[in-house]
Coordinates of N, CA and C in Angstrom, one line a residue:
M1 N 38.8 15.1 70.7 CA 37.7 14.1 70.8 C 37.1 13.9 69.4
A2 N 36.7 12.7 69.1 CA 36.1 12.5 67.8 C 34.7 13.1 67.7
K3 N 34.3 13.5 66.5 CA 33.0 14.1 66.3 C 31.9 13.0 66.3
R4 N 30.7 13.4 66.8 CA 29.6 12.5 66.8 C 28.8 12.7 65.6
F5 N 28.4 11.6 65.0 CA 27.6 11.6 63.8 C 26.2 11.8 64.1
T6 N 25.6 12.8 63.5 CA 24.2 13.2 63.9 C 23.2 12.9 62.8
A7 N 23.8 12.5 61.6 CA 22.9 12.2 60.5 C 23.5 11.1 59.7
I8 N 22.7 10.3 59.0 CA 23.2 9.2 58.1 C 23.8 9.9 56.9
T9 N 25.0 9.5 56.5 CA 25.7 10.1 55.4 C 25.7 9.1 54.2
V10 N 25.3 7.9 54.4 CA 25.3 6.9 53.3 C 24.2 7.2 52.3
P11 N 24.5 7.3 51.0 CA 23.4 7.6 50.0 C 22.7 6.2 49.7
W12 N 21.8 5.8 50.6 CA 21.2 4.5 50.4 C 20.4 4.3 49.1
K13 N 19.7 5.4 48.7 CA 18.9 5.3 47.4 C 19.9 5.0 46.2
E14 N 21.0 5.8 46.2 CA 21.9 5.6 45.1 C 22.6 4.2 45.1
L15 N 22.9 3.8 46.3 CA 23.5 2.5 46.5 C 22.5 1.4 46.1
E16 N 21.3 1.5 46.5 CA 20.3 0.5 46.2 C 20.1 0.3 44.6
K17 N 20.2 1.4 43.9 CA 20.1 1.3 42.4 C 21.2 0.4 41.8
K18 N 22.4 0.4 42.5 CA 23.5 -0.4 41.9 C 23.6 -1.8 42.4
V19 N 22.7 -2.2 43.3 CA 22.7 -3.6 43.8 C 22.0 -4.5 42.8
P20 N 22.6 -5.6 42.5 CA 21.9 -6.6 41.6 C 20.7 -7.2 42.2
P21 N 19.7 -7.6 41.5 CA 18.5 -8.2 42.1 C 18.7 -9.4 43.0
D22 N 19.7 -10.2 42.6 CA 19.9 -11.4 43.4 C 20.6 -11.1 44.8
Q23 N 21.2 -9.8 44.9 CA 21.8 -9.4 46.1 C 21.0 -8.5 47.0
R24 N 19.8 -8.2 46.5 CA 18.9 -7.3 47.2 C 18.6 -7.6 48.7
V25 N 18.4 -8.9 48.9 CA 18.0 -9.3 50.3 C 19.2 -9.1 51.2
K26 N 20.4 -9.4 50.8 CA 21.6 -9.1 51.6 C 21.8 -7.6 51.8
F27 N 21.6 -6.8 50.7 CA 21.7 -5.4 50.9 C 20.7 -4.8 51.9
L28 N 19.5 -5.3 51.9 CA 18.5 -4.8 52.8 C 18.9 -5.2 54.3
A29 N 19.4 -6.4 54.4 CA 19.9 -6.9 55.8 C 21.0 -6.0 56.2
F30 N 21.9 -5.7 55.3 CA 23.0 -4.8 55.7 C 22.5 -3.4 56.1
K31 N 21.6 -2.9 55.3 CA 21.0 -1.5 55.6 C 20.3 -1.6 57.0
A32 N 19.6 -2.6 57.3 CA 18.9 -2.7 58.5 C 19.9 -2.7 59.7
K33 N 21.0 -3.5 59.5 CA 22.0 -3.6 60.6 C 22.6 -2.2 60.8
A34 N 23.0 -1.5 59.7 CA 23.6 -0.2 59.8 C 22.6 0.8 60.5
D35 N 21.3 0.7 60.1 CA 20.4 1.6 60.8 C 20.2 1.3 62.3
S36 N 20.3 0.0 62.6 CA 20.1 -0.3 64.1 C 21.3 0.2 64.8
Y37 N 22.5 0.1 64.2 CA 23.7 0.7 64.9 C 23.6 2.2 65.1
F38 N 23.1 2.8 64.1 CA 22.9 4.3 64.1 C 21.9 4.7 65.2
R39 N 20.8 3.9 65.3 CA 19.8 4.2 66.3 C 20.4 4.0 67.7
R40 N 21.2 2.9 67.9 CA 21.8 2.7 69.2 C 22.7 3.8 69.6
V41 N 23.5 4.3 68.7 CA 24.4 5.4 69.0 C 23.6 6.6 69.3
Q42 N 22.5 6.9 68.6 CA 21.7 8.1 68.8 C 20.9 8.0 70.1
A43 N 20.7 6.8 70.6 CA 20.0 6.6 71.9 C 20.8 7.1 73.1
N44 N 22.1 7.1 73.0 CA 23.0 7.5 74.1 C 23.3 9.0 73.9
P45 N 23.4 9.7 75.1 CA 23.8 11.1 75.0 C 25.2 11.3 74.5
P46 N 25.5 12.4 73.8 CA 26.9 12.6 73.3 C 27.9 12.8 74.4
E47 N 27.5 13.4 75.6 CA 28.4 13.6 76.7 C 28.0 12.7 77.9
L48 N 29.0 12.5 78.8 CA 28.7 11.8 80.0 C 27.6 12.6 80.8
P49 N 26.8 11.9 81.5 CA 25.7 12.6 82.3 C 26.4 13.5 83.4
K50 N 25.8 14.6 83.7 CA 26.3 15.6 84.7 C 25.9 15.0 86.1
I51 N 26.8 15.1 86.9 CA 26.6 14.7 88.3 C 26.6 15.9 89.2
D52 N 25.6 15.9 90.2 CA 25.6 17.0 91.2 C 26.5 16.6 92.3
W53 N 27.8 17.1 92.2 CA 28.8 16.7 93.2 C 28.5 17.4 94.6
E54 N 27.8 18.5 94.6 CA 27.5 19.2 95.8 C 26.6 18.4 96.7
K55 N 25.6 17.7 96.0 CA 24.7 16.9 96.6 C 25.4 15.7 97.3
Y56 N 26.3 15.1 96.5 CA 27.1 13.9 97.1 C 28.0 14.3 98.2
S57 N 28.6 15.5 98.1 CA 29.5 16.0 99.2 C 28.7 16.2 100.5
K58 N 27.4 16.5 100.4 CA 26.6 16.7 101.6 C 26.2 15.4 102.2
I59 N 25.9 14.4 101.3 CA 25.4 13.1 101.8 C 26.6 12.2 102.3
V60 N 27.7 12.1 101.5 CA 28.8 11.2 101.9 C 29.7 11.9 102.9
S61 N 30.0 11.1 103.9 CA 30.8 11.7 105.0 C 32.3 11.8 104.6
N62 N 32.8 11.0 103.7 CA 34.2 11.0 103.3 C 34.4 11.9 102.1
Q63 N 34.7 13.2 102.4 CA 34.9 14.2 101.4 C 36.0 13.9 100.4
A64 N 37.1 13.2 100.9 CA 38.2 12.9 100.0 C 37.8 11.9 99.0
M65 N 36.9 11.0 99.3 CA 36.4 10.0 98.3 C 35.6 10.7 97.3
V66 N 34.7 11.6 97.7 CA 33.9 12.4 96.7 C 34.8 13.2 95.8
E67 N 35.8 13.8 96.3 CA 36.7 14.6 95.5 C 37.5 13.7 94.5
K68 N 37.9 12.6 95.0 CA 38.6 11.6 94.1 C 37.8 11.1 93.0
F69 N 36.5 10.8 93.3 CA 35.6 10.3 92.3 C 35.3 11.4 91.3
K70 N 35.1 12.7 91.8 CA 34.9 13.8 90.9 C 36.0 14.0 90.0
K71 N 37.2 14.0 90.5 CA 38.4 14.2 89.7 C 38.6 13.1 88.6
E72 N 38.3 11.9 89.0 CA 38.5 10.8 88.0 C 37.3 10.8 87.0
Y73 N 36.1 11.2 87.4 CA 35.0 11.2 86.5 C 35.2 12.3 85.5
E74 N 35.6 13.5 85.9 CA 35.8 14.6 85.0 C 37.0 14.4 84.1
G75 N 38.0 13.7 84.6 CA 39.2 13.5 83.9 C 39.1 12.3 82.9
Y76 N 38.1 11.6 83.0 CA 37.9 10.4 82.1 C 37.6 10.9 80.6
K77 N 38.3 10.4 79.7 CA 38.1 10.7 78.3 C 38.0 9.3 77.6
V78 N 37.0 9.1 76.8 CA 36.8 7.9 76.0 C 37.9 7.9 75.0
P79 N 38.7 6.8 75.0 CA 39.7 6.7 74.0 C 39.2 6.4 72.6
Y80 N 39.5 7.3 71.7 CA 39.1 7.1 70.3 C 40.4 6.8 69.5
P81 N 40.3 5.9 68.6 CA 41.5 5.6 67.8 C 41.8 6.8 66.9
E82 N 43.1 7.0 66.7 CA 43.6 8.1 65.8 C 43.4 7.7 64.3
D83 N 42.9 8.6 63.5 CA 42.7 8.3 62.1 C 44.0 8.4 61.3
K84 N 44.6 7.3 61.0 CA 45.9 7.3 60.3 C 45.7 6.9 58.8
L85 N 44.6 6.4 58.5 CA 44.4 5.8 57.2 C 43.6 6.6 56.2
S86 N 42.9 7.6 56.6 CA 42.0 8.4 55.7 C 42.8 9.1 54.6
A87 N 44.0 9.6 55.0 CA 44.8 10.3 54.0 C 45.4 9.4 53.0
T88 N 45.8 8.2 53.4 CA 46.3 7.2 52.5 C 45.2 6.7 51.6
I89 N 44.0 6.5 52.1 CA 42.9 6.0 51.3 C 42.5 7.1 50.2
D90 N 42.5 8.4 50.7 CA 42.2 9.5 49.7 C 43.2 9.5 48.6
E91 N 44.5 9.3 48.9 CA 45.6 9.3 47.9 C 45.4 8.1 46.9
Q92 N 45.0 7.0 47.5 CA 44.8 5.8 46.6 C 43.6 6.1 45.7
W93 N 42.6 6.7 46.3 CA 41.4 6.9 45.5 C 41.7 7.9 44.3
K94 N 42.5 8.9 44.6 CA 42.8 9.9 43.6 C 43.7 9.3 42.5
S95 N 44.5 8.3 42.9 CA 45.4 7.6 41.9 C 44.5 6.6 41.0
L96 N 43.5 6.1 41.6 CA 42.6 5.1 40.9 C 41.5 5.8 40.1
E97 N 41.2 7.0 40.3 CA 40.1 7.7 39.6 C 40.3 7.7 38.1
P98 N 41.5 8.0 37.6 CA 41.6 7.9 36.1 C 41.4 6.5 35.5
E99 N 41.9 5.5 36.2 CA 41.7 4.1 35.8 C 40.2 3.8 35.8
I100 N 39.5 4.2 36.8 CA 38.1 4.0 36.9 C 37.3 4.6 35.8
I101 N 37.7 5.8 35.4 CA 37.0 6.6 34.4 C 37.3 5.9 33.0
V102 N 38.5 5.4 32.8 CA 38.8 4.7 31.6 C 38.0 3.3 31.5
F103 N 38.0 2.6 32.6 CA 37.3 1.4 32.7 C 35.8 1.6 32.4
C104 N 35.2 2.6 33.0 CA 33.8 2.9 32.8 C 33.5 3.3 31.4
A105 N 34.4 4.0 30.8 CA 34.3 4.4 29.3 C 34.3 3.1 28.5
N106 N 35.2 2.2 28.7 CA 35.3 1.0 28.0 C 34.0 0.2 28.2
L107 N 33.5 0.1 29.4 CA 32.3 -0.6 29.6 C 31.1 0.0 28.9
D108 N 31.1 1.3 28.9 CA 30.0 2.0 28.1 C 30.1 1.7 26.6
K109 N 31.3 1.6 26.1 CA 31.4 1.2 24.7 C 30.9 -0.2 24.5
E110 N 31.3 -1.1 25.4 CA 30.8 -2.5 25.3 C 29.3 -2.6 25.4
I111 N 28.7 -1.8 26.3 CA 27.3 -1.8 26.5 C 26.6 -1.3 25.2
E112 N 27.2 -0.3 24.6 CA 26.6 0.3 23.4 C 26.6 -0.8 22.3
M113 N 27.8 -1.5 22.1 CA 27.9 -2.5 21.1 C 26.9 -3.6 21.4
A114 N 26.7 -4.0 22.6 CA 25.7 -5.1 23.0 C 24.3 -4.6 22.7
R115 N 24.0 -3.3 22.9 CA 22.7 -2.8 22.6 C 22.4 -2.8 21.1
K116 N 23.4 -2.5 20.3 CA 23.3 -2.5 18.9 C 23.0 -3.9 18.4
E117 N 23.8 -4.9 19.0 CA 23.6 -6.3 18.6 C 22.2 -6.8 19.0
L118 N 21.7 -6.4 20.2 CA 20.4 -6.7 20.6 C 19.3 -6.1 19.7
D119 N 19.6 -4.9 19.3 CA 18.6 -4.3 18.3 C 18.5 -5.0 17.0
T120 N 19.7 -5.5 16.5 CA 19.7 -6.3 15.3 C 19.0 -7.6 15.5
M121 N 19.2 -8.2 16.6 CA 18.6 -9.5 16.9 C 17.1 -9.3 17.1
K122 N 16.6 -8.2 17.6 CA 15.2 -8.0 17.7 C 14.5 -7.7 16.4
K123 N 15.3 -7.3 15.4 CA 14.7 -7.0 14.1 C 14.6 -8.3 13.3
L124 N 15.2 -9.4 13.7 CA 15.1 -10.7 13.0 C 13.7 -11.3 13.2
P125 N 13.3 -12.1 12.2 CA 12.0 -12.8 12.4 C 12.1 -13.8 13.6
K126 N 11.0 -14.2 14.1 CA 11.0 -15.2 15.2 C 11.6 -16.5 14.7
F127 N 12.2 -17.2 15.6 CA 12.9 -18.5 15.3 C 11.9 -19.4 14.6
E128 N 10.7 -19.5 15.1 CA 9.7 -20.4 14.6 C 9.3 -20.0 13.1
D129 N 9.4 -18.7 12.8 CA 9.0 -18.3 11.4 C 10.1 -18.4 10.4
M130 N 11.4 -18.6 10.9 CA 12.5 -18.6 9.9 C 12.6 -19.9 9.1
T131 N 12.9 -19.8 7.9 CA 13.2 -20.9 7.0 C 14.7 -21.1 6.8
M132 N 15.1 -22.2 6.3 CA 16.5 -22.5 6.0 C 17.1 -21.5 5.0
E133 N 16.2 -21.0 4.1 CA 16.7 -20.0 3.1 C 16.9 -18.7 3.8
M134 N 16.1 -18.3 4.8 CA 16.2 -17.1 5.5 C 17.5 -17.2 6.3
V135 N 17.8 -18.3 6.9 CA 19.0 -18.5 7.7 C 20.2 -18.3 6.8
R136 N 20.2 -18.9 5.6 CA 21.3 -18.8 4.7 C 21.5 -17.3 4.3
D137 N 20.4 -16.6 4.0 CA 20.5 -15.2 3.6 C 21.0 -14.3 4.7
L138 N 20.5 -14.5 5.9 CA 20.9 -13.7 7.0 C 22.2 -14.0 7.6
F139 N 22.6 -15.3 7.6 CA 23.9 -15.7 8.2 C 24.7 -16.5 7.2
P140 N 25.2 -15.9 6.2 CA 25.8 -16.8 5.1 C 27.1 -17.5 5.6
E141 N 27.8 -16.9 6.6 CA 29.0 -17.6 7.1 C 28.7 -18.8 7.9
Q142 N 27.6 -18.8 8.5 CA 27.2 -19.9 9.4 C 26.3 -21.0 8.8
A143 N 25.7 -20.6 7.7 CA 24.7 -21.5 7.0 C 25.4 -22.6 6.3
L144 N 24.7 -23.8 6.2 CA 25.2 -24.9 5.5 C 25.1 -24.6 4.0
D145 N 26.1 -25.0 3.2 CA 26.0 -24.8 1.8 C 26.3 -26.2 1.1
P146 N 25.3 -27.0 0.9 CA 25.6 -28.3 0.4 C 26.1 -28.4 -1.0
V147 N 26.1 -27.3 -1.8 CA 26.6 -27.3 -3.2 C 28.1 -26.9 -3.2
K148 N 28.4 -25.8 -2.5 CA 29.8 -25.4 -2.5 C 30.7 -26.1 -1.5
N149 N 30.1 -26.4 -0.4 CA 30.8 -27.0 0.7 C 30.0 -28.1 1.4
P150 N 29.9 -29.3 0.8 CA 29.1 -30.3 1.4 C 29.8 -30.9 2.7
T151 N 29.0 -31.1 3.7 CA 29.5 -31.7 4.9 C 28.7 -32.8 5.4
F152 N 29.3 -33.7 6.3 CA 28.5 -34.8 6.9 C 27.9 -34.4 8.2
W153 N 26.8 -35.0 8.5 CA 26.2 -34.7 9.8 C 27.1 -35.2 10.9
P154 N 27.3 -34.6 12.0 CA 26.6 -33.4 12.6 C 27.2 -32.1 12.1
H155 N 27.9 -32.0 11.0 CA 28.4 -30.8 10.4 C 29.4 -30.1 11.3
D156 N 30.2 -30.8 12.0 CA 31.3 -30.2 12.8 C 32.6 -30.6 12.1
A157 N 33.7 -30.0 12.5 CA 35.0 -30.3 11.9 C 35.5 -31.7 12.1
E158 N 35.2 -32.3 13.2 CA 35.7 -33.6 13.5 C 35.0 -34.7 12.7
S159 N 33.8 -34.4 12.2 CA 33.1 -35.4 11.5 C 33.3 -35.4 10.0
Q160 N 34.2 -34.6 9.5 CA 34.4 -34.4 8.1 C 35.6 -35.3 7.6
L161 N 35.6 -35.7 6.3 CA 36.6 -36.6 5.8 C 38.0 -36.1 5.8
D162 N 38.1 -34.8 5.6 CA 39.5 -34.2 5.6 C 40.0 -33.7 6.9
Y163 N 39.4 -34.1 8.0 CA 39.8 -33.7 9.4 C 41.1 -34.4 9.7
V164 N 42.0 -33.5 10.2 CA 43.3 -34.0 10.7 C 43.4 -33.5 12.2
P165 N 43.5 -34.4 13.1 CA 43.6 -33.9 14.5 C 44.9 -33.2 14.8
D166 N 44.9 -32.3 15.7 CA 46.1 -31.6 16.0 C 47.0 -32.6 16.7
K167 N 48.3 -32.5 16.4 CA 49.3 -33.4 17.1 C 49.5 -32.9 18.5
P168 N 49.6 -33.9 19.4 CA 49.8 -33.4 20.8 C 51.2 -32.9 21.0
K169 N 51.3 -31.8 21.8 CA 52.6 -31.2 22.0 C 53.5 -32.1 22.8
P170 N 54.8 -32.3 22.5 CA 55.7 -33.2 23.3 C 55.9 -32.5 24.6
N171 N 56.0 -33.3 25.7 CA 56.3 -32.9 27.0 C 57.8 -32.5 27.1
K172 N 58.1 -31.5 27.6 CA 59.6 -31.0 27.8 C 60.0 -31.4 29.2

């Protein structure tokens, strides 16, 4: 017979930390539904209620019927599905763990790079306070240089005199 769950084993606090803010309402609805299922299971006793068969055998005149009901009641077992997938899932999880660790390490590196970039952006003066000279000094590769490289407005590649469009690739 399958075991009865007597306590909630889901780490809701840890799970809640990982939920994005825009999904919080759905997460709370899911948690409420899971809690209601758990309460409904806990409201029922783990075993079938005990019946006083002696009392029924005294009241009912047909003893064969009481014995038949007793035999069927005590012989009834709630059919629980056999767990055939847990071992497969555990094997898949063990094979995926190294990939997950590598993926998380790569994400941590990207997060660190993004933090460094944010720190450099925070050190810049406010946009309102920047002058064109400051932009040229801070971002020389992106700044306009009218002396060495004059361009026409709107200063994109297609608006320049020496622009040559890419030839379309022939259809095969």
